[in-house]
Amino acid sequence: MKLAVVGGGSTYTPELIDGFARLRDTLPIEELVLVDPAADRLELVGGLAQRIFAKQGHPGVIRTTSDVDAGVADADAVLLQLRVGGQAARNQDETWPLDCGCVGQETTGAGGLAKALRTVPVVLDIAERVRRANPDAWIIDFTNPVGIVTRALLQAGHKAVGLCNVAIGFQRKFARLLDVTPSQVHLDHVGLNHLTWELGVRLGGPDGENVLPRLLAEHGDAVADDLHMPREIVDRLGVVPSYYLRYYYQHDAVVRELRTKPSRAAQVAEMERELLKMYGDPALDEKPELLAKRGGAFYSEAAVDLAASLLGAGGSPYQVVNTYNNGTLPFLPDDAVIEVQAAVDGKGARPLPVAQLDPLYAGLIANVTAYEDLALEAALRGGRDRVFKALLAHPLVGQIEYAEQLTDQLIAHNREHLAWA
């Protein structure tokens, strides 16, 4: 079995490598290729990856290359974890929207749109290379904004599934609070990427007992603290929103908060500098503790589980993924990409049935889906007017004056990445 990781020079990668090494019985990789244009980073990350495999006795071979075509050739699955423009572009995404009083964030709002515009064309080019090299290969997309990128891949006819670590993070936290194993926790996870709610927490599977009321009654403070939301809001909702819902439910408070501290991108850039120094130490043969602060917790376990299921190597029967709606949420088009529990196997991901949603959630999902339609159109076809319409449709923008200003700023800060600009 051969896997390729595009964006393999990311400081995330040792987390992924550690998961591949620990879970080799679930996903028996014979060859792993790390692909990245940044040769200097790739050398450091690749060296550490080889040492992690060696320490844990993994027999697989790890190679590195800057050549996408060579890297994906004969791959059974390709994982995408790239960041077009790097942390410098992310820093812009997180700062210039604040000038208009709008949330600055890398995956939602104006910053998220900027990332989509930079990313979709690059991902589609890579996917075409994968298809030419091996049309049967699966593409697992971890590249943000996952929902929009996955929809672009699926609409272009690629064998793709989107992946996010939010759900597995909740699963692990809830298992710890309930004192059960993670495999016993099944989430009624519903929504779009970075716009989801846990409507139920079931023990044993999709038909198991819903213990969410008990979880909130006994551990509501801990849950609310993780979300950075008031306990009374979580209790009133009776569900667990993703922490990304802060940007919607507490928008103005978050803007004030973001204006008083360095951007997350600036913090991550500093961490990356330290991590890359560590990766260059020939004595380091395990992922450092600092990596846990970088983000992407449990990404490796989720990626291994998904790849194993898609490649017929095992894996959990039900997993939270991003895939076509296909009637699951009847108020959305079939070709909308939703993030829900799905049955996953070698044929792909098929969403499990979802109970009728409260308008409180359905309304926001429908609104953001409409924005994603327009965002993808802007990413594929370009043009100032398409960018403006996408911003005007986004509930975190939604005003003509803001949409006009943000459109100009987005284009000005991303001109080098936008062929049409």
CSV table of N, CA and C in Angstrom, one decimal, residues 80-228:
chain,number,residue,atom,x,y,z
A,80,LEU,N,-4.3,15.5,1.3
A,80,LEU,CA,-4.0,16.9,1.0
A,80,LEU,C,-4.0,17.7,2.2
A,81,GLN,N,-2.9,18.4,2.6
A,81,GLN,CA,-2.9,19.2,3.8
A,81,GLN,C,-2.0,20.5,3.5
A,82,LEU,N,-2.3,21.1,2.3
A,82,LEU,CA,-1.5,22.2,1.9
A,82,LEU,C,-2.0,23.5,2.4
A,83,ARG,N,-1.2,24.5,2.4
A,83,ARG,CA,-1.6,25.9,2.8
A,83,ARG,C,-1.0,26.8,1.8
A,84,VAL,N,-1.8,27.3,0.8
A,84,VAL,CA,-1.3,28.2,-0.3
A,84,VAL,C,-1.0,29.5,0.4
A,85,GLY,N,0.2,30.0,0.2
A,85,GLY,CA,0.6,31.3,0.8
A,85,GLY,C,1.2,31.2,2.2
A,86,GLY,N,1.2,30.0,2.8
A,86,GLY,CA,1.8,29.8,4.1
A,86,GLY,C,1.1,30.6,5.2
A,87,GLN,N,1.9,30.7,6.3
A,87,GLN,CA,1.4,31.5,7.5
A,87,GLN,C,1.3,33.0,7.2
A,88,ALA,N,2.1,33.5,6.2
A,88,ALA,CA,2.0,34.9,5.9
A,88,ALA,C,0.6,35.2,5.4
A,89,ALA,N,0.1,34.4,4.5
A,89,ALA,CA,-1.2,34.6,3.9
A,89,ALA,C,-2.3,34.4,5.0
A,90,ARG,N,-2.1,33.4,5.9
A,90,ARG,CA,-3.0,33.2,6.9
A,90,ARG,C,-3.1,34.5,7.9
A,91,ASN,N,-1.9,35.0,8.1
A,91,ASN,CA,-1.9,36.2,9.0
A,91,ASN,C,-2.7,37.3,8.4
A,92,GLN,N,-2.7,37.5,7.1
A,92,GLN,CA,-3.5,38.5,6.5
A,92,GLN,C,-5.0,38.2,6.6
A,93,ASP,N,-5.3,36.9,6.4
A,93,ASP,CA,-6.7,36.5,6.5
A,93,ASP,C,-7.3,36.8,7.9
A,94,GLU,N,-6.4,36.8,8.9
A,94,GLU,CA,-6.9,37.0,10.2
A,94,GLU,C,-6.9,38.4,10.7
A,95,THR,N,-6.3,39.3,9.9
A,95,THR,CA,-6.2,40.7,10.4
A,95,THR,C,-7.0,41.7,9.6
A,96,TRP,N,-6.9,41.7,8.2
A,96,TRP,CA,-7.6,42.8,7.5
A,96,TRP,C,-9.1,42.8,7.6
A,97,PRO,N,-9.8,41.7,7.8
A,97,PRO,CA,-11.2,41.8,8.1
A,97,PRO,C,-11.6,42.6,9.3
A,98,LEU,N,-10.7,42.6,10.3
A,98,LEU,CA,-10.9,43.3,11.6
A,98,LEU,C,-11.1,44.8,11.3
A,99,ASP,N,-10.5,45.3,10.2
A,99,ASP,CA,-10.6,46.7,9.9
A,99,ASP,C,-12.0,47.1,9.7
A,100,CYS,N,-12.8,46.2,9.2
A,100,CYS,CA,-14.2,46.5,8.9
A,100,CYS,C,-15.1,46.0,10.1
A,101,GLY,N,-14.5,45.6,11.2
A,101,GLY,CA,-15.3,45.1,12.3
A,101,GLY,C,-15.9,43.7,12.1
A,102,CYS,N,-15.3,42.9,11.2
A,102,CYS,CA,-15.7,41.6,10.9
A,102,CYS,C,-14.6,40.6,11.4
A,103,VAL,N,-15.1,39.4,11.8
A,103,VAL,CA,-14.2,38.4,12.3
A,103,VAL,C,-13.0,38.1,11.3
A,104,GLY,N,-11.8,38.1,11.8
A,104,GLY,CA,-10.7,37.7,11.0
A,104,GLY,C,-10.3,36.2,11.3
A,105,GLN,N,-10.6,35.3,10.4
A,105,GLN,CA,-10.4,33.9,10.7
A,105,GLN,C,-10.0,33.2,9.4
A,106,GLU,N,-9.2,32.1,9.5
A,106,GLU,CA,-8.7,31.5,8.3
A,106,GLU,C,-9.6,30.6,7.5
A,107,THR,N,-10.8,30.2,8.1
A,107,THR,CA,-11.6,29.3,7.4
A,107,THR,C,-13.1,29.8,7.3
A,108,THR,N,-13.4,30.9,7.9
A,108,THR,CA,-14.8,31.4,7.7
A,108,THR,C,-14.7,32.9,7.5
A,109,GLY,N,-15.9,33.5,7.1
A,109,GLY,CA,-15.9,34.9,6.9
A,109,GLY,C,-15.0,35.3,5.7
A,110,ALA,N,-14.6,36.5,5.7
A,110,ALA,CA,-13.8,37.1,4.6
A,110,ALA,C,-12.5,36.3,4.5
A,111,GLY,N,-11.8,36.1,5.6
A,111,GLY,CA,-10.6,35.4,5.6
A,111,GLY,C,-10.7,34.0,5.0
A,112,GLY,N,-11.8,33.3,5.3
A,112,GLY,CA,-12.0,32.0,4.8
A,112,GLY,C,-12.3,32.0,3.3
A,113,LEU,N,-12.9,33.0,2.8
A,113,LEU,CA,-13.2,33.2,1.4
A,113,LEU,C,-11.8,33.4,0.7
A,114,ALA,N,-11.0,34.2,1.2
A,114,ALA,CA,-9.6,34.4,0.6
A,114,ALA,C,-8.9,33.1,0.5
A,115,LYS,N,-8.9,32.3,1.6
A,115,LYS,CA,-8.2,31.0,1.6
A,115,LYS,C,-8.8,30.1,0.5
A,116,ALA,N,-10.1,30.1,0.4
A,116,ALA,CA,-10.8,29.3,-0.7
A,116,ALA,C,-10.3,29.7,-2.1
A,117,LEU,N,-10.3,31.0,-2.3
A,117,LEU,CA,-9.9,31.5,-3.6
A,117,LEU,C,-8.5,31.1,-4.0
A,118,ARG,N,-7.6,31.2,-3.0
A,118,ARG,CA,-6.2,30.8,-3.2
A,118,ARG,C,-6.0,29.3,-3.4
A,119,THR,N,-6.9,28.5,-2.7
A,119,THR,CA,-6.6,27.1,-2.6
A,119,THR,C,-7.3,26.2,-3.6
A,120,VAL,N,-8.5,26.5,-4.0
A,120,VAL,CA,-9.3,25.6,-4.9
A,120,VAL,C,-8.6,25.4,-6.2
A,121,PRO,N,-8.1,26.4,-6.9
A,121,PRO,CA,-7.4,26.1,-8.2
A,121,PRO,C,-6.2,25.2,-8.0
A,122,VAL,N,-5.4,25.4,-6.9
A,122,VAL,CA,-4.2,24.6,-6.7
A,122,VAL,C,-4.6,23.1,-6.4
A,123,VAL,N,-5.6,22.9,-5.6
A,123,VAL,CA,-6.1,21.6,-5.2
A,123,VAL,C,-6.6,20.9,-6.5
A,124,LEU,N,-7.3,21.5,-7.3
A,124,LEU,CA,-7.9,20.9,-8.5
A,124,LEU,C,-6.8,20.5,-9.4
A,125,ASP,N,-5.7,21.3,-9.5
A,125,ASP,CA,-4.6,20.9,-10.4
A,125,ASP,C,-3.9,19.7,-9.8
A,126,ILE,N,-3.7,19.6,-8.5
A,126,ILE,CA,-3.1,18.4,-7.9
A,126,ILE,C,-4.0,17.2,-8.2
A,127,ALA,N,-5.3,17.4,-8.0
A,127,ALA,CA,-6.2,16.3,-8.1
A,127,ALA,C,-6.2,15.7,-9.6
A,128,GLU,N,-6.1,16.6,-10.5
A,128,GLU,CA,-6.0,16.1,-11.9
A,128,GLU,C,-4.7,15.3,-12.1
A,129,ARG,N,-3.6,15.7,-11.5
A,129,ARG,CA,-2.4,14.9,-11.6
A,129,ARG,C,-2.6,13.6,-10.9
A,130,VAL,N,-3.3,13.5,-9.8
A,130,VAL,CA,-3.6,12.2,-9.2
A,130,VAL,C,-4.4,11.4,-10.1
A,131,ARG,N,-5.4,11.9,-10.7
A,131,ARG,CA,-6.3,11.2,-11.6
A,131,ARG,C,-5.5,10.6,-12.8
A,132,ARG,N,-4.6,11.4,-13.3
A,132,ARG,CA,-3.8,10.9,-14.5
A,132,ARG,C,-2.9,9.8,-14.0
A,133,ALA,N,-2.3,9.9,-12.8
A,133,ALA,CA,-1.4,8.9,-12.3
A,133,ALA,C,-2.1,7.6,-11.9
A,134,ASN,N,-3.3,7.7,-11.3
A,134,ASN,CA,-4.0,6.6,-10.8
A,134,ASN,C,-5.5,7.0,-10.6
A,135,PRO,N,-6.3,6.7,-11.6
A,135,PRO,CA,-7.7,7.2,-11.4
A,135,PRO,C,-8.5,6.5,-10.3
A,136,ASP,N,-8.0,5.4,-9.8
A,136,ASP,CA,-8.6,4.7,-8.7
A,136,ASP,C,-8.2,5.2,-7.3
A,137,ALA,N,-7.3,6.1,-7.2
A,137,ALA,CA,-6.8,6.6,-5.9
A,137,ALA,C,-7.8,7.4,-5.2
A,138,TRP,N,-7.9,7.3,-3.9
A,138,TRP,CA,-8.8,8.1,-3.1
A,138,TRP,C,-8.0,9.4,-2.7
A,139,ILE,N,-8.7,10.5,-2.7
A,139,ILE,CA,-8.2,11.8,-2.2
A,139,ILE,C,-8.9,12.1,-0.9
A,140,ILE,N,-8.1,12.3,0.1
A,140,ILE,CA,-8.6,12.6,1.5
A,140,ILE,C,-8.1,14.1,1.7
A,141,ASP,N,-9.1,15.0,1.8
A,141,ASP,CA,-8.8,16.4,1.9
A,141,ASP,C,-8.9,16.9,3.3
A,142,PHE,N,-7.8,17.3,3.9
A,142,PHE,CA,-7.7,18.0,5.2
A,142,PHE,C,-7.4,19.5,5.0
A,143,THR,N,-7.4,19.9,3.7
A,143,THR,CA,-7.1,21.3,3.4
A,143,THR,C,-8.3,22.2,3.6
A,144,ASN,N,-8.1,23.2,4.4
A,144,ASN,CA,-9.2,24.2,4.6
A,144,ASN,C,-9.4,25.2,3.5
A,145,PRO,N,-10.6,25.7,3.3
A,145,PRO,CA,-11.8,25.3,4.0
A,145,PRO,C,-12.4,24.0,3.4
A,146,VAL,N,-12.4,23.0,4.3
A,146,VAL,CA,-12.6,21.6,3.8
A,146,VAL,C,-13.9,21.5,3.1
A,147,GLY,N,-15.0,22.1,3.5
A,147,GLY,CA,-16.3,21.9,2.8
A,147,GLY,C,-16.2,22.4,1.4
A,148,ILE,N,-15.7,23.6,1.2
A,148,ILE,CA,-15.6,24.2,-0.2
A,148,ILE,C,-14.7,23.4,-1.0
A,149,VAL,N,-13.5,23.1,-0.5
A,149,VAL,CA,-12.5,22.3,-1.3
A,149,VAL,C,-13.0,20.9,-1.6
A,150,THR,N,-13.6,20.3,-0.7
A,150,THR,CA,-14.2,18.9,-1.0
A,150,THR,C,-15.3,19.0,-2.1
A,151,ARG,N,-16.1,20.0,-2.0
A,151,ARG,CA,-17.1,20.2,-3.0
A,151,ARG,C,-16.5,20.4,-4.4
A,152,ALA,N,-15.5,21.2,-4.5
A,152,ALA,CA,-14.8,21.4,-5.7
A,152,ALA,C,-14.2,20.1,-6.3
A,153,LEU,N,-13.7,19.3,-5.4
A,153,LEU,CA,-13.1,18.0,-5.9
A,153,LEU,C,-14.2,17.1,-6.4
A,154,LEU,N,-15.3,17.0,-5.6
A,154,LEU,CA,-16.4,16.1,-6.0
A,154,LEU,C,-17.1,16.5,-7.3
A,155,GLN,N,-17.3,17.8,-7.4
A,155,GLN,CA,-17.9,18.3,-8.6
A,155,GLN,C,-17.1,18.1,-9.9
A,156,ALA,N,-15.7,18.0,-9.7
A,156,ALA,CA,-14.8,17.7,-10.8
A,156,ALA,C,-14.7,16.2,-11.0
A,157,GLY,N,-15.5,15.4,-10.3
A,157,GLY,CA,-15.5,14.0,-10.5
A,157,GLY,C,-14.4,13.2,-9.9
A,158,HIS,N,-13.7,13.8,-8.8
A,158,HIS,CA,-12.7,13.0,-8.2
A,158,HIS,C,-13.2,12.2,-7.0
A,159,LYS,N,-12.5,11.1,-6.7
A,159,LYS,CA,-12.9,10.2,-5.6
A,159,LYS,C,-12.3,10.9,-4.4
A,160,ALA,N,-13.1,11.7,-3.7
A,160,ALA,CA,-12.7,12.5,-2.6
A,160,ALA,C,-13.6,12.4,-1.4
A,161,VAL,N,-13.0,12.5,-0.2
A,161,VAL,CA,-13.7,12.7,1.0
A,161,VAL,C,-13.0,13.7,1.8
A,162,GLY,N,-13.8,14.6,2.5
A,162,GLY,CA,-13.2,15.6,3.3
A,162,GLY,C,-13.1,15.2,4.7
A,163,LEU,N,-12.1,15.7,5.4
A,163,LEU,CA,-11.8,15.3,6.8
A,163,LEU,C,-11.5,16.5,7.7
A,164,CYS,N,-12.1,16.5,8.9
A,164,CYS,CA,-11.8,17.5,9.9
A,164,CYS,C,-11.6,16.8,11.2
A,165,ASN,N,-10.8,17.5,12.1
A,165,ASN,CA,-10.6,16.8,13.4
A,165,ASN,C,-11.5,17.3,14.5
A,166,VAL,N,-12.5,18.2,14.2
A,166,VAL,CA,-13.4,18.7,15.2
A,166,VAL,C,-14.2,17.5,15.9
A,167,ALA,N,-14.7,16.6,15.1
A,167,ALA,CA,-15.6,15.6,15.6
A,167,ALA,C,-14.8,14.6,16.5
A,168,ILE,N,-13.6,14.2,16.0
A,168,ILE,CA,-12.8,13.2,16.8
A,168,ILE,C,-12.3,13.9,18.1
A,169,GLY,N,-12.1,15.2,18.0
A,169,GLY,CA,-11.8,15.9,19.3
A,169,GLY,C,-12.9,15.8,20.3
A,170,PHE,N,-14.1,16.1,19.8
A,170,PHE,CA,-15.2,15.9,20.7
A,170,PHE,C,-15.4,14.5,21.2
A,171,GLN,N,-15.2,13.5,20.3
A,171,GLN,CA,-15.4,12.1,20.7
A,171,GLN,C,-14.4,11.8,21.9
A,172,ARG,N,-13.2,12.2,21.7
A,172,ARG,CA,-12.1,11.9,22.7
A,172,ARG,C,-12.4,12.6,24.1
A,173,LYS,N,-12.9,13.9,24.0
A,173,LYS,CA,-13.2,14.6,25.2
A,173,LYS,C,-14.4,14.0,25.9
A,174,PHE,N,-15.4,13.7,25.2
A,174,PHE,CA,-16.6,13.1,25.8
A,174,PHE,C,-16.3,11.8,26.4
A,175,ALA,N,-15.5,11.0,25.7
A,175,ALA,CA,-15.1,9.7,26.2
A,175,ALA,C,-14.4,9.8,27.6
A,176,ARG,N,-13.5,10.8,27.6
A,176,ARG,CA,-12.8,11.0,28.9
A,176,ARG,C,-13.7,11.4,30.0
A,177,LEU,N,-14.6,12.3,29.7
A,177,LEU,CA,-15.6,12.8,30.7
A,177,LEU,C,-16.5,11.7,31.2
A,178,LEU,N,-16.9,10.8,30.3
A,178,LEU,CA,-17.8,9.7,30.6
A,178,LEU,C,-17.2,8.5,31.1
A,179,ASP,N,-15.8,8.5,31.0
A,179,ASP,CA,-15.0,7.3,31.5
A,179,ASP,C,-15.4,6.1,30.7
A,180,VAL,N,-15.4,6.3,29.4
A,180,VAL,CA,-15.5,5.1,28.4
A,180,VAL,C,-14.5,5.2,27.4
A,181,THR,N,-14.3,4.2,26.6
A,181,THR,CA,-13.4,4.2,25.5
A,181,THR,C,-13.9,5.1,24.3
A,182,PRO,N,-13.1,5.7,23.5
A,182,PRO,CA,-13.6,6.5,22.4
A,182,PRO,C,-14.4,5.7,21.4
A,183,SER,N,-14.1,4.5,21.2
A,183,SER,CA,-14.9,3.7,20.2
A,183,SER,C,-16.3,3.5,20.7
A,184,GLN,N,-16.6,3.7,22.0
A,184,GLN,CA,-18.0,3.5,22.5
A,184,GLN,C,-18.8,4.8,22.2
A,185,VAL,N,-18.2,5.9,21.8
A,185,VAL,CA,-18.9,7.2,21.7
A,185,VAL,C,-19.2,7.4,20.2
A,186,HIS,N,-20.5,7.5,19.9
A,186,HIS,CA,-21.0,7.8,18.6
A,186,HIS,C,-21.7,9.2,18.7
A,187,LEU,N,-21.3,10.1,17.8
A,187,LEU,CA,-21.8,11.5,17.9
A,187,LEU,C,-22.9,11.7,16.8
A,188,ASP,N,-24.0,12.3,17.2
A,188,ASP,CA,-25.0,12.8,16.3
A,188,ASP,C,-24.5,14.2,15.8
A,189,HIS,N,-23.5,14.1,14.9
A,189,HIS,CA,-22.7,15.3,14.5
A,189,HIS,C,-23.4,15.8,13.2
A,190,VAL,N,-23.8,17.1,13.1
A,190,VAL,CA,-24.6,17.5,12.0
A,190,VAL,C,-24.2,19.0,11.6
A,191,GLY,N,-24.1,19.2,10.3
A,191,GLY,CA,-23.8,20.6,9.8
A,191,GLY,C,-22.9,20.6,8.6
A,192,LEU,N,-22.2,21.7,8.5
A,192,LEU,CA,-21.2,21.9,7.5
A,192,LEU,C,-19.8,22.0,8.2
A,193,ASN,N,-18.8,21.8,7.4
A,193,ASN,CA,-17.5,21.9,8.0
A,193,ASN,C,-17.3,23.3,8.8
A,194,HIS,N,-16.9,23.2,10.0
A,194,HIS,CA,-16.7,24.3,10.9
A,194,HIS,C,-18.0,25.0,11.2
A,195,LEU,N,-19.1,24.3,11.0
A,195,LEU,CA,-20.4,24.9,11.4
A,195,LEU,C,-21.3,23.7,11.8
A,196,THR,N,-20.9,23.1,12.9
A,196,THR,CA,-21.6,21.8,13.3
A,196,THR,C,-22.1,21.8,14.8
A,197,TRP,N,-23.0,20.9,15.1
A,197,TRP,CA,-23.5,20.8,16.4
A,197,TRP,C,-23.5,19.3,16.7
A,198,GLU,N,-23.3,18.9,18.0
A,198,GLU,CA,-23.4,17.6,18.5
A,198,GLU,C,-24.8,17.5,19.1
A,199,LEU,N,-25.8,16.9,18.3
A,199,LEU,CA,-27.2,16.8,18.8
A,199,LEU,C,-27.4,15.7,19.7
A,200,GLY,N,-26.5,14.7,19.7
A,200,GLY,CA,-26.6,13.6,20.6
A,200,GLY,C,-25.2,13.0,20.8
A,201,VAL,N,-25.1,12.3,21.9
A,201,VAL,CA,-23.9,11.5,22.2
A,201,VAL,C,-24.3,10.2,22.7
A,202,ARG,N,-24.1,9.2,21.8
A,202,ARG,CA,-24.7,7.9,22.0
A,202,ARG,C,-23.6,6.9,22.3
A,203,LEU,N,-23.9,5.9,23.2
A,203,LEU,CA,-23.0,4.9,23.6
A,203,LEU,C,-23.2,3.6,22.8
A,204,GLY,N,-22.2,3.2,22.1
A,204,GLY,CA,-22.3,1.9,21.4
A,204,GLY,C,-22.6,2.0,20.0
A,205,GLY,N,-23.0,3.1,19.4
A,205,GLY,CA,-23.3,3.2,18.0
A,205,GLY,C,-24.5,4.1,17.7
A,206,PRO,N,-24.9,4.2,16.5
A,206,PRO,CA,-26.0,5.1,16.1
A,206,PRO,C,-27.3,4.9,16.7
A,207,ASP,N,-27.6,3.7,17.2
A,207,ASP,CA,-28.8,3.4,17.9
A,207,ASP,C,-28.7,3.3,19.4
A,208,GLY,N,-27.5,3.7,19.9
A,208,GLY,CA,-27.3,3.6,21.3
A,208,GLY,C,-28.0,4.6,22.2
A,209,GLU,N,-27.9,4.5,23.5
A,209,GLU,CA,-28.5,5.5,24.4
A,209,GLU,C,-27.9,6.8,24.2
A,210,ASN,N,-28.7,7.9,24.2
A,210,ASN,CA,-28.2,9.2,24.1
A,210,ASN,C,-28.0,9.8,25.5
A,211,VAL,N,-26.7,10.0,25.8
A,211,VAL,CA,-26.3,10.4,27.1
A,211,VAL,C,-25.9,11.9,27.2
A,212,LEU,N,-26.2,12.6,26.1
A,212,LEU,CA,-25.9,14.0,26.1
A,212,LEU,C,-26.5,14.8,27.2
A,213,PRO,N,-27.8,14.6,27.6
A,213,PRO,CA,-28.3,15.3,28.7
A,213,PRO,C,-27.5,15.1,30.0
A,214,ARG,N,-27.1,13.8,30.2
A,214,ARG,CA,-26.3,13.5,31.4
A,214,ARG,C,-24.9,14.2,31.3
A,215,LEU,N,-24.4,14.1,30.1
A,215,LEU,CA,-23.0,14.7,29.9
A,215,LEU,C,-23.1,16.2,30.3
A,216,LEU,N,-24.1,16.9,29.8
A,216,LEU,CA,-24.2,18.4,30.1
A,216,LEU,C,-24.5,18.6,31.5
A,217,ALA,N,-25.4,17.8,32.1
A,217,ALA,CA,-25.7,18.0,33.6
A,217,ALA,C,-24.5,17.8,34.5
A,218,GLU,N,-23.7,16.8,34.2
A,218,GLU,CA,-22.6,16.5,35.0
A,218,GLU,C,-21.3,17.2,34.7
A,219,HIS,N,-21.1,17.6,33.4
A,219,HIS,CA,-19.8,18.1,33.0
A,219,HIS,C,-20.0,19.4,32.1
A,220,GLY,N,-21.1,20.1,32.3
A,220,GLY,CA,-21.4,21.2,31.5
A,220,GLY,C,-20.4,22.3,31.6
A,221,ASP,N,-19.8,22.5,32.7
A,221,ASP,CA,-18.8,23.6,32.9
A,221,ASP,C,-17.5,23.2,32.0
A,222,ALA,N,-17.1,22.0,32.1
A,222,ALA,CA,-15.9,21.6,31.3
A,222,ALA,C,-16.2,21.7,29.8
A,223,VAL,N,-17.4,21.3,29.4
A,223,VAL,CA,-17.7,21.4,27.9
A,223,VAL,C,-17.8,22.9,27.5
A,224,ALA,N,-18.4,23.7,28.3
A,224,ALA,CA,-18.5,25.2,28.0
A,224,ALA,C,-17.1,25.8,28.0
A,225,ASP,N,-16.3,25.5,28.9
A,225,ASP,CA,-14.9,26.0,28.9
A,225,ASP,C,-14.2,25.7,27.7
A,226,ASP,N,-14.3,24.5,27.2
A,226,ASP,CA,-13.6,24.1,25.9
A,226,ASP,C,-14.1,24.9,24.7
A,227,LEU,N,-15.4,25.3,24.8
A,227,LEU,CA,-16.0,26.0,23.7
A,227,LEU,C,-15.7,27.5,23.8
A,228,HIS,N,-15.3,28.0,25.0
A,228,HIS,CA,-15.2,29.4,25.3
A,228,HIS,C,-16.5,30.1,25.1
